[in-house]
XYZ file of C-alpha atoms in Angstrom:
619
model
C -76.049 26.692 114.419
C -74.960 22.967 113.026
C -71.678 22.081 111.766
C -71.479 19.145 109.519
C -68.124 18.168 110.886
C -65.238 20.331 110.167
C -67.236 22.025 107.323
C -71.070 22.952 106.938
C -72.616 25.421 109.337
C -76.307 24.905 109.585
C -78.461 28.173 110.543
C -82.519 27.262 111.328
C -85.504 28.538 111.413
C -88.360 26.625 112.440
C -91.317 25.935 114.560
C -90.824 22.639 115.784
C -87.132 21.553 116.822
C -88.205 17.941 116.202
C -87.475 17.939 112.512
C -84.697 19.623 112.800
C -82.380 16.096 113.163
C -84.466 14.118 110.772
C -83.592 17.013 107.919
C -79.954 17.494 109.251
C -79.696 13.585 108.593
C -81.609 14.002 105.271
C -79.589 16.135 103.462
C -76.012 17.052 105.616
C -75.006 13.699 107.574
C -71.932 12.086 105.528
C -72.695 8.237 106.201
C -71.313 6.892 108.943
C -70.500 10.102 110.593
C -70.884 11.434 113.687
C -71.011 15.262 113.619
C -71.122 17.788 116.082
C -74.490 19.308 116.039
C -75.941 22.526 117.379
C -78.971 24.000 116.452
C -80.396 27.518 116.860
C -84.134 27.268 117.050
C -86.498 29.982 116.239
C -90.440 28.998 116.522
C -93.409 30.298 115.267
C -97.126 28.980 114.510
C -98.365 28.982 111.198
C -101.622 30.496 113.335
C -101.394 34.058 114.368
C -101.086 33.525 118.357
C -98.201 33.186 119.689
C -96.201 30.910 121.893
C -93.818 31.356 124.510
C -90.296 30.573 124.918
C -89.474 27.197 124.933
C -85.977 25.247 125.170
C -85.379 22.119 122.647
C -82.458 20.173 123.569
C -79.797 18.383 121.133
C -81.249 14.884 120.168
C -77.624 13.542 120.184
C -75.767 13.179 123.183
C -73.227 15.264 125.109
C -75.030 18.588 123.217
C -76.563 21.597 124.703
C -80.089 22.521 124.043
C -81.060 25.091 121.971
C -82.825 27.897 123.100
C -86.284 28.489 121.144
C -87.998 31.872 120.581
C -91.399 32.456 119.808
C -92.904 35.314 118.150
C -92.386 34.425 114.197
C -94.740 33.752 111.796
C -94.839 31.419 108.739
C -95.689 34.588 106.463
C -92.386 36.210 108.132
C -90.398 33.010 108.023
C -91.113 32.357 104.301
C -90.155 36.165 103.684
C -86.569 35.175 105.689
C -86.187 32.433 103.288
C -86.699 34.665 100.514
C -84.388 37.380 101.747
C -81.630 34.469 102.365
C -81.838 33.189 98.900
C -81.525 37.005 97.467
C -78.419 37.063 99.831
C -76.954 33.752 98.500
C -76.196 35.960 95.246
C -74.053 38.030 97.524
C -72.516 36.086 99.911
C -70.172 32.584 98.341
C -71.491 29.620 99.387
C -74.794 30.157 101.179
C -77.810 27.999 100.654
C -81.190 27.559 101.690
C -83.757 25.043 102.221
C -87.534 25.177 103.097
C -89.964 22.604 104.406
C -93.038 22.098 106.036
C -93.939 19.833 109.097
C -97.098 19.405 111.138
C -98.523 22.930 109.687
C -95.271 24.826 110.796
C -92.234 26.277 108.468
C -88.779 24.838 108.493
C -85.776 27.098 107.065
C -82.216 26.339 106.885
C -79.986 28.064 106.018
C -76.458 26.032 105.351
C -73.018 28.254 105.119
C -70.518 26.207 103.267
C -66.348 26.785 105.086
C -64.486 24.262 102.233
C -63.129 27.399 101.369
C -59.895 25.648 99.878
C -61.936 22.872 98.543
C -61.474 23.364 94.123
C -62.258 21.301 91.043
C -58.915 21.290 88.771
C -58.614 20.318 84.917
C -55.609 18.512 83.510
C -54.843 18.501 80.098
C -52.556 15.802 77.983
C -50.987 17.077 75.911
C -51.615 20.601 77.625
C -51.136 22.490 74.426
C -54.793 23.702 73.076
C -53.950 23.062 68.845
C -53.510 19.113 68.659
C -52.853 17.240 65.443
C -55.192 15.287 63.700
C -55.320 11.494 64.744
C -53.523 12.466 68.267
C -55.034 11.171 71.709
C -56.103 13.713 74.116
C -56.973 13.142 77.712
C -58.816 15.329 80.257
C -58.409 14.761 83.781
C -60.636 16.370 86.702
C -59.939 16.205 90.063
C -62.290 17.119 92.942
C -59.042 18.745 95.904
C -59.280 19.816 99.283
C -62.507 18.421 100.243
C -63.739 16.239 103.064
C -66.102 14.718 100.800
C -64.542 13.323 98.000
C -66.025 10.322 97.642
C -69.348 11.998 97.908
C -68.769 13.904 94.544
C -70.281 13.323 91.064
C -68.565 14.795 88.091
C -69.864 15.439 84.544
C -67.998 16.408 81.397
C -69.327 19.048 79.191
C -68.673 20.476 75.527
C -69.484 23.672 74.279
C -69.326 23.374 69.971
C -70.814 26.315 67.696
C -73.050 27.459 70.582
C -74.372 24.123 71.649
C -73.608 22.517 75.332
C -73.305 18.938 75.644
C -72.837 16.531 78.921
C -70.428 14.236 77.536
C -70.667 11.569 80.557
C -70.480 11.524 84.675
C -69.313 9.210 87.076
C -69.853 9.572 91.204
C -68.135 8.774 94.104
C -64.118 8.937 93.406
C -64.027 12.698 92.584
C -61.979 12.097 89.757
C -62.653 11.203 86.320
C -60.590 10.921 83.142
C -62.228 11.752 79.839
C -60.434 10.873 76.697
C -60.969 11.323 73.202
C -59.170 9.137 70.886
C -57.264 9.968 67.751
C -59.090 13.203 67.257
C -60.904 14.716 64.200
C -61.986 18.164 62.822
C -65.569 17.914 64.705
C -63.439 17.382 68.043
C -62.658 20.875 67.887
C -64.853 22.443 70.480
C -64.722 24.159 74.246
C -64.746 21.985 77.420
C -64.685 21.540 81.138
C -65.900 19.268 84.026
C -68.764 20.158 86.269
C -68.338 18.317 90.354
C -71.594 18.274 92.189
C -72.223 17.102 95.747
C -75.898 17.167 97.517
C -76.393 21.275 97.555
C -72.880 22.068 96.309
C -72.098 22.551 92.806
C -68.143 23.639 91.322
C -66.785 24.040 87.971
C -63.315 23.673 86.614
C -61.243 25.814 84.169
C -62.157 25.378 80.249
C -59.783 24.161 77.467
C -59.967 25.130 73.950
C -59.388 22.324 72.037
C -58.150 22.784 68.217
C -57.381 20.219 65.859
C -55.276 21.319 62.413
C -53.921 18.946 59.908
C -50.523 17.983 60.448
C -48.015 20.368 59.487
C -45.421 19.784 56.133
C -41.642 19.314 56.904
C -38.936 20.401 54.618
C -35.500 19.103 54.006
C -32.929 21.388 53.050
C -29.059 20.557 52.345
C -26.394 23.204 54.249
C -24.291 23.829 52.287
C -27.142 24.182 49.277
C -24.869 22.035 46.229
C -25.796 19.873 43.539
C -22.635 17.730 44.406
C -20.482 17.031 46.800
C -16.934 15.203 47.289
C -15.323 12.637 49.800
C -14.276 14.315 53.189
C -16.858 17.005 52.779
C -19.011 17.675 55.353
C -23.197 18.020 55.100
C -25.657 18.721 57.611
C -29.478 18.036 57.030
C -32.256 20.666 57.711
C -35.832 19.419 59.005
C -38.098 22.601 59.147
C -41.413 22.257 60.906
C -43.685 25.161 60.662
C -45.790 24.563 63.952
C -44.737 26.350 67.041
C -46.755 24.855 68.995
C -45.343 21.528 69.537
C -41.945 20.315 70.183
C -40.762 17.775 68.419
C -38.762 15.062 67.803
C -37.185 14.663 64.504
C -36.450 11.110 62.341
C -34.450 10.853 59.062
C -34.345 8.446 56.534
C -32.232 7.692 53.619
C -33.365 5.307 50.773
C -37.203 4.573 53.206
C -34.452 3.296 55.516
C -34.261 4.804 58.850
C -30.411 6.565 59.270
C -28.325 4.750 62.129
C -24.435 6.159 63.202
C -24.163 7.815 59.430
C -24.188 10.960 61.261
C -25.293 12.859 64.287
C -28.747 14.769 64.903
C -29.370 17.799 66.983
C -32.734 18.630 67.128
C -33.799 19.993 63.471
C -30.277 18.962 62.192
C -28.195 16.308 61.047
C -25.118 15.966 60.307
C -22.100 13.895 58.637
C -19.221 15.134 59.527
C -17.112 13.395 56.461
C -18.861 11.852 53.333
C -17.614 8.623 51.545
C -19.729 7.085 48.191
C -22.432 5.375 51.175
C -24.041 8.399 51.818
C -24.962 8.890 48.721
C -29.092 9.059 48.391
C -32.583 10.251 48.714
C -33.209 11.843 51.668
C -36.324 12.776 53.850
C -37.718 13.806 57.243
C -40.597 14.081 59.323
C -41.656 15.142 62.980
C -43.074 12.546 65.951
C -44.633 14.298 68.985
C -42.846 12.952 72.083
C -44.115 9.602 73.324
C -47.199 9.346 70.749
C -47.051 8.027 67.756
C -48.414 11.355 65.889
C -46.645 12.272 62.566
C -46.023 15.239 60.308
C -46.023 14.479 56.735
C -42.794 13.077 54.958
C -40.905 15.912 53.349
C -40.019 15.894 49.675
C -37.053 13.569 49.215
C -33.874 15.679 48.806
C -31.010 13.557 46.263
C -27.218 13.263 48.012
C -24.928 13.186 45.679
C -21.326 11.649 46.208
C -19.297 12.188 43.785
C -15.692 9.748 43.570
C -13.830 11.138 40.767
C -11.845 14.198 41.481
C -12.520 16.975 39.137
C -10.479 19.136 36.625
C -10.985 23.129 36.805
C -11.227 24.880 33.745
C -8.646 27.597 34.017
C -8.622 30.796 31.528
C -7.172 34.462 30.744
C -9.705 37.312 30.718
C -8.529 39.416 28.106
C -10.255 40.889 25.620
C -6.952 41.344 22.793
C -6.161 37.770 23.853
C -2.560 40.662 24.685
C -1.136 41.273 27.602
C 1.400 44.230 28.361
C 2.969 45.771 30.969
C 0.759 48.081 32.755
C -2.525 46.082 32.392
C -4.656 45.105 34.668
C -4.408 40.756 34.185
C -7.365 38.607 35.664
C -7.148 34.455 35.480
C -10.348 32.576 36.023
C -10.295 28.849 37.704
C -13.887 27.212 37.394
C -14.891 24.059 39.262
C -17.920 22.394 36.924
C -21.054 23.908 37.346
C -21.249 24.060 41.031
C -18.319 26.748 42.180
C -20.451 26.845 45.680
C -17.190 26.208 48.642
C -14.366 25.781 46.814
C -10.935 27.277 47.646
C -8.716 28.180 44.747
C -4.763 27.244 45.028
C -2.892 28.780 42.199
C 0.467 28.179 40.818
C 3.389 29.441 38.791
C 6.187 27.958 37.310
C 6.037 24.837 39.464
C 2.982 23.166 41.567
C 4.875 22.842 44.778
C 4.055 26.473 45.983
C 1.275 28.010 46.448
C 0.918 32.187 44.748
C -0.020 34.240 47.697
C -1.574 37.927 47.556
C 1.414 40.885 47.302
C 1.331 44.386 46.532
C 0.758 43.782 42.753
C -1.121 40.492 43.043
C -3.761 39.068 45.016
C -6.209 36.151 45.017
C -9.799 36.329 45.394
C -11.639 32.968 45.142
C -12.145 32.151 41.923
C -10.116 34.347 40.277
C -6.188 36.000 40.567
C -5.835 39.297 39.728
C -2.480 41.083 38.590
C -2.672 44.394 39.313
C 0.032 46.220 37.286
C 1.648 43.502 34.766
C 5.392 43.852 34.512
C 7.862 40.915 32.617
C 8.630 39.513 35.744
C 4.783 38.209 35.456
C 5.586 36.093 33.062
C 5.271 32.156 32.975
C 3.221 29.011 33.440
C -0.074 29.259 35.263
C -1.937 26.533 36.861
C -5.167 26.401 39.979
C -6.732 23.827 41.434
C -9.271 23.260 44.635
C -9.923 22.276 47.749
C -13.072 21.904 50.195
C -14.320 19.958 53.100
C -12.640 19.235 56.711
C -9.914 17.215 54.249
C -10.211 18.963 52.448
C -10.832 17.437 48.722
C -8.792 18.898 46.154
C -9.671 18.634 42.433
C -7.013 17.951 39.802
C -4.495 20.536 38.623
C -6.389 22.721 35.386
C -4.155 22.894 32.645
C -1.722 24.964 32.394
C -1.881 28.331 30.656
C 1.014 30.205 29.238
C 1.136 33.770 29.759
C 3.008 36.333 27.571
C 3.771 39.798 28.483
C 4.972 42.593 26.164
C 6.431 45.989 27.374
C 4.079 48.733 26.389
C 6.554 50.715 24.213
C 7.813 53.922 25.926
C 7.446 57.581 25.376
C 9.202 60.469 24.706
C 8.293 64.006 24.889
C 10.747 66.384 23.139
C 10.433 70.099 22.391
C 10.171 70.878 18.569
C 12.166 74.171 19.225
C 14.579 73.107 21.455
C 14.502 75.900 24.177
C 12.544 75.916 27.000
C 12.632 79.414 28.153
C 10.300 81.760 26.336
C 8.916 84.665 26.012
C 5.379 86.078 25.946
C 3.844 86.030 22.465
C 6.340 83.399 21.262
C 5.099 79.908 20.200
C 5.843 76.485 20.913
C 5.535 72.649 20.218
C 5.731 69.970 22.506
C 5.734 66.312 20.326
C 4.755 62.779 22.436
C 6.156 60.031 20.214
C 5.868 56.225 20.955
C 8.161 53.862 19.903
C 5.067 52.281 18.295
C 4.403 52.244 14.613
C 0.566 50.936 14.888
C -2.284 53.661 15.437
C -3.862 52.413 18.179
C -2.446 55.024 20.593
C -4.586 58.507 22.019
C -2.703 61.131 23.392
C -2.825 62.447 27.152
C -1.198 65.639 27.703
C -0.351 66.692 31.352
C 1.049 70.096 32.800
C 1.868 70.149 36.631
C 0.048 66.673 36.458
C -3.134 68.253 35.942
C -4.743 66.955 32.797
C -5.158 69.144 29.539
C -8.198 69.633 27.970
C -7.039 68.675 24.243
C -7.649 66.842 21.136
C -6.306 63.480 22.385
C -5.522 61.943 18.609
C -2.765 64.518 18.164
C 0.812 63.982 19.497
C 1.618 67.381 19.436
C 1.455 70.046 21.638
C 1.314 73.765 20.366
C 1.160 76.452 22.293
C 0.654 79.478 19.407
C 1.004 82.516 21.496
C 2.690 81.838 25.153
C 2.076 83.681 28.328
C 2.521 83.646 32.076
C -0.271 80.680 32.821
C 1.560 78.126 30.001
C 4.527 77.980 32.631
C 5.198 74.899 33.817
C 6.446 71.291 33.819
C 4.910 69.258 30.772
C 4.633 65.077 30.158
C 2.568 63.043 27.951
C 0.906 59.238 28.413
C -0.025 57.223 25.658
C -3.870 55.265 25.966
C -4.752 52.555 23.927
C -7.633 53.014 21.378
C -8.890 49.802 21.823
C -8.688 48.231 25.471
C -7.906 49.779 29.256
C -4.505 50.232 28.995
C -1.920 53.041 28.997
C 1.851 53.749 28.933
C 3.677 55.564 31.063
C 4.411 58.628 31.795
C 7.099 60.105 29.530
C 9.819 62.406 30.402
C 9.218 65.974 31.575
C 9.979 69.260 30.146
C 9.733 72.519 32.076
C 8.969 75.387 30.145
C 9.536 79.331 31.498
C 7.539 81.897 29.626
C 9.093 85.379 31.072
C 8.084 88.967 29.802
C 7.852 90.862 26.521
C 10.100 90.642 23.533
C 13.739 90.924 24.671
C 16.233 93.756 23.502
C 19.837 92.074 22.320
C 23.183 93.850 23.086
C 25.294 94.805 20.043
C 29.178 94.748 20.843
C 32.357 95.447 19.117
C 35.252 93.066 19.311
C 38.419 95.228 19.235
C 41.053 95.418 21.849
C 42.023 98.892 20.974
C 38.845 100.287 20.055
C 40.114 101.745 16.624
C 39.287 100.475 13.699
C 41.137 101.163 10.699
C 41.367 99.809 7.163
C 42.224 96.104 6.640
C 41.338 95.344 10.410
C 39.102 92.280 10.378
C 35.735 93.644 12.103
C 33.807 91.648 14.551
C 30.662 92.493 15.614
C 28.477 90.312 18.268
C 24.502 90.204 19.170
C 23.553 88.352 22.621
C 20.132 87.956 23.760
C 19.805 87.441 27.298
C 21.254 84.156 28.655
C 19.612 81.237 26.430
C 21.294 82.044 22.664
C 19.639 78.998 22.149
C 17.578 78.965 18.705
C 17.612 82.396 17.897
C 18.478 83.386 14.033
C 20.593 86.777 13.819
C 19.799 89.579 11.590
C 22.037 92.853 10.899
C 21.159 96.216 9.702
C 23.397 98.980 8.199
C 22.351 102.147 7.888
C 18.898 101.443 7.956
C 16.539 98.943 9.557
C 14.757 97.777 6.249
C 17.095 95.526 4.609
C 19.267 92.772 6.428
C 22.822 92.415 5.676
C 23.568 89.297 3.517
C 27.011 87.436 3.433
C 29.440 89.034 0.590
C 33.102 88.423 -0.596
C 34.131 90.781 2.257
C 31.598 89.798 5.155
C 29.821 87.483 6.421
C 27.194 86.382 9.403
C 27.817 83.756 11.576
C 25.031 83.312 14.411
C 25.476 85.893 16.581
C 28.533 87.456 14.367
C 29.351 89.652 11.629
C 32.257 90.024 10.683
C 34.518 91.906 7.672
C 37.387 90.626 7.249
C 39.274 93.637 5.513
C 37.544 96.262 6.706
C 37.114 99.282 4.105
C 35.868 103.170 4.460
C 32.444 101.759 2.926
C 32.088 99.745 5.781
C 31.536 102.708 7.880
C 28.104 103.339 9.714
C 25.489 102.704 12.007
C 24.736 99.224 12.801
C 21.911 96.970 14.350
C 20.872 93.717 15.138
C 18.025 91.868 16.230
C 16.733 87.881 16.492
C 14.268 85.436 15.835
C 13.329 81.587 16.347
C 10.273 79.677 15.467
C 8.216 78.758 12.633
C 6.524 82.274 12.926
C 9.317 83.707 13.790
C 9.174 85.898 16.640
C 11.782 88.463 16.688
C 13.152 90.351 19.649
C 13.582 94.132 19.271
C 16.730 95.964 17.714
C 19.566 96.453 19.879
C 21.083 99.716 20.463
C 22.648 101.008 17.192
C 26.728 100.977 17.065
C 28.552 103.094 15.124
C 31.581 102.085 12.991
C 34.136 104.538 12.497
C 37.364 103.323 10.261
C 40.338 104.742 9.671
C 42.226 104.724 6.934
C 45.698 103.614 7.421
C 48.847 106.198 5.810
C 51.265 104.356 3.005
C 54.972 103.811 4.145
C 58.676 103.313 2.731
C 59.570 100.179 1.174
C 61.982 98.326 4.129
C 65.292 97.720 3.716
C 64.936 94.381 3.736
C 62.723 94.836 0.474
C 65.538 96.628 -1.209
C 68.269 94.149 -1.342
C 65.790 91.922 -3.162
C 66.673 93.618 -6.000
C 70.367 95.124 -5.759
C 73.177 92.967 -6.479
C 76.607 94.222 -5.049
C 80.195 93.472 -6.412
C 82.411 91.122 -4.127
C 84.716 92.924 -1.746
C 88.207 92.203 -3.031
C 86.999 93.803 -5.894
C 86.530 97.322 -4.481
């Protein structure tokens, strides 16, 4: 065995120990060195007889020998060095070397223990995709070895399928490789090679890429055609390249921007504008420390704008009308960039601020009454404000608005009764207090909607029954625009059963009726007498009774006012109301007895009217 220093162990076989320093020296011995050497010796003729064992001692001092064995031949070492080399495939860092001396076979075999020794690539910039025109510098380092300066290292490039040894340089075990402001042909695969004597390492590869460089563009935040004093900006620079980090310059006017503002990263920012930062803009991207560029954005126009402006303030109404119950919408407009802008409005003085309520409420651009009512009325004004200020534009103009009360209305029952009776008809009138025809009709009964002809403003209900119960209203809608009235007063209507049956009485105290009594008789139906038209029946039920010189009918009366014996008889009555009409049933027939009365003596009283008696001093 030899070890070259700390590091190369030497395995031998060979016929003659003599050559064995001469080749250590030859190949192995560092300059200047003094390694510890020891040698295991096996000898063997090239001729087929064989020699005995024989010691050979260390040719450098303070060694031991080495013991030598006969019995080998050159056939057999040859085949040795044949099997070593198969085994170098196998085993990391075995090598082998042959030669012959005075007829007889030398082979060594040389184990290498730098086990830590390594051959490392460095990369500026490390990134693989570089831009076109940038610097790039390899580095290889030869680490962990004992015989640095003994290395020579080569740089190599791999491009479409082709290697190439780029240069080499021995001795230092390190070399830098650079290539300046690369191109599109620089693209390509490479690494360093580090040989020494025998030994041979190879670093890591780096893919090398080299792309155009990449566009920036300059966006405004907020995105507006104009902006105001006070307002504040911030600049966009967008890069698409993820690859590289960089660092961001901005420019106003080709001038490079100083304390106008305040850049983070990708952004910049001016807090408040005045009239000097008005201008055209641009950006690019610098990679850190090199003076590699993107290319210059498109220029992006600033502009500051001085002169506060006036908003244009208007009424959305279709009728160019507003009345109560509408839905009333004012519009405040800002030029022809609305983009930030906080409305203000105003009514009836500009000291105060409108705020939202329960019938009101503001929503940027625009304030919105909900349900207009006269207390609505006045003088309308907006402006706005934006920025950290903020700026506020001029007051708009004022606008007036007018509000007219939608006209009410009344629902009123053409017969005047509201309970009814099954079969019986009815009308139900919605007026408005409106002479123009722009109105519809909405009719509602226990404020579910009725399906009806909507241009009518009656009601009629033909032949009533149980379902037409119920508690009736009306609404007006205009013809024209969204808008409606009211509701209008309620009516409840009672539809109970069949035709009702009246009650026929007779109005004497003493029950007796007898000639030159003044008769009374008296029809009631049910409860409500409202409406109903009386007819009476003597003797038979075909012809009513008609007012004479001696009766007469009086709602629900009849009366004769000297009653006679021709008066006498059976009597009915019945009743009816509506345009149709509808009549109840006859009442119960009554019958009218009358007595006739017996003549009597003139009174006493009577007869004095016509006797004249003497004075009594003349009897």
């Amino acid at each position: 065995m030899v070890y070259l220093g700390p590091s190369v162990l030497l395995e031998s076989v060979l016929v003659s120990a003599a050559v064995c320093v001469p080749l250590y020296q030859r190949y192995f011995q560092p300059a200047g060195s003094a390694p510890t050497l020891q040698l295991r010796v096996t000898v063997s003729p090239v001729t087929t007889s064989p020699l005995g064992e024989s010691r050979c001692f260390s040719p450098l001092p303070g060694h031991s020998f080495l013991k030598v064995t006969s019995g080998y031949k050159a056939s057999q070492s040859c085949r040795a060095m044949r099997d070593l080399q198969t085994a170098r495939g196998r085993k990391q860092n075995m090598y082998a070397f042959a030669t012959a001396t005075l007829g007889l076979v030398l082979i060594l075999f040389v184990r290498d223990t730098e086990t830590s020794a390594q051959v490392v690539l460095i990369t500026d910039p490390q990134r693989s995709n570089v831009i076109l025109w940038e610097t790039v510098y390899l580095t290889c380092e030869v680490r962990n070895s004992a015989l640095s300066n003994r290395w020579k290292l080569s740089w190599k490039r791999r491009r479409g399928g082709v290697e190439t040894t780029l240069s080499s340089a021995a001795g230092e075990g390190f070399s830098t490789y650079f290539l300046n402001k690369v191109v599109q042909s620089d693209s390509a695969l490479y690494w360093c090679e580090a040989t020494a004597g025998y030994r041979r390492m190879i670093s890591s590869t780096h893919s090398l890429t080299v792309t155009p460089p990449p566009p920036a563009v300059l966006t405004l935040e907020p995105a507006r055609r104009t902006f105001y004093p006070s307002e504040k900006v911030t600049l966009k620079c967008d890069i698409q390249n993820g690859h590289i980090r960089w660092t961001y310059l901005w420019y106003r006017d080709r001038a490079s921007l100083g304390g106008a503002g305040s850049g983070s990263g990708s952004e910049f920012t001016i807090p408040a504008l005045d009239l000097s930062h008005g201008g055209s803009y641009y950006c690019r991207g610098q990679t850190p420390g090199r003076a590699v560029y993107t290319e210059k954005s498109d220029y992006v126009t600033l502009a500051v704008d001085g002169n506060a402006p006036k908003p244009l303030l208007t009424l959305d109404s279709p009728s160019g009308e507003v009345v109560t119950g509408d839905t009333v919408t004012l519009s405040c407009r800002v030029g022809a960039d609305p983009a930030g802008w906080k409305y203000l409005w105003y009514r009836g003085t500009q000291t105060a601020a409108l705020t939202s309520t329960d019938s009101s409420s503001t929503d940027g651009p625009r304030y919105t009454i909900r349900s207009a009512v006269e207390s609505h009325r006045g003088e309308y004004w907006c402006r706005a404000g934006r920025g950290s200020g903020p700026f506020y534009t001029l007051y708009s103009a004022s606008l007036k608005l007018d509000i007219t009360a939608v006209p009410p209305m009344v629902l009123t029952l053409q017969t005047g009764w509201t309970n009814i009776f099954n079969g019986e008809g009815v009308t139900l009138h919605c007026d408005i207090q409106d002479s123009s025809p722009v109105w519809m009709y909405r009719w509602y009964r226990d404020g579910q909607e009725l399906p009806v002809d909507t241009t009518k403003d009656a009601y009629e209900i033909l032949s009533a029954d149980q379902s037409d119960s119920g508690t009736y209203a009306c609404k007006g809608q205009h013809k024209e625009r969204v808008l409606y009235t009211g509701s209008s007063n309620m009516i409840e209507l009672k539809v109970s059963g069949n035709a009702p049956k009246p009650l026929l009485t007779l109005d004497s105290p003493s029950g007796e009726v007898i000639t030159g009594d003044t008769v009374t008789l008296s029809c009631r139906v049910g409860a409500d007498p409202a409406g109903w038209k009386y007819l009476w029946y003597r003797g038979t039920q075909t012809a009513a009774l008609t007012s004479t010189d001696s009766s007469s009918t009086d709602g629900p009366r009849y009366t004769i006012r000297s009653a006679a014996e021709s008066h006498r008889g059976e009597y009915w009555c019945r009743a009816g109301r509506g345009s149709g009409p509808f009549y109840t049933l006859y009442s119960a027939s009554l019958k009218l007895d009358i007595t006739v009365h017996p003549p009597t003596e003139p009174a006493l009283e009577t007869i004095r009217e016509f006797c004249v008696l003497p004075p009594k001093e003349d009897l």
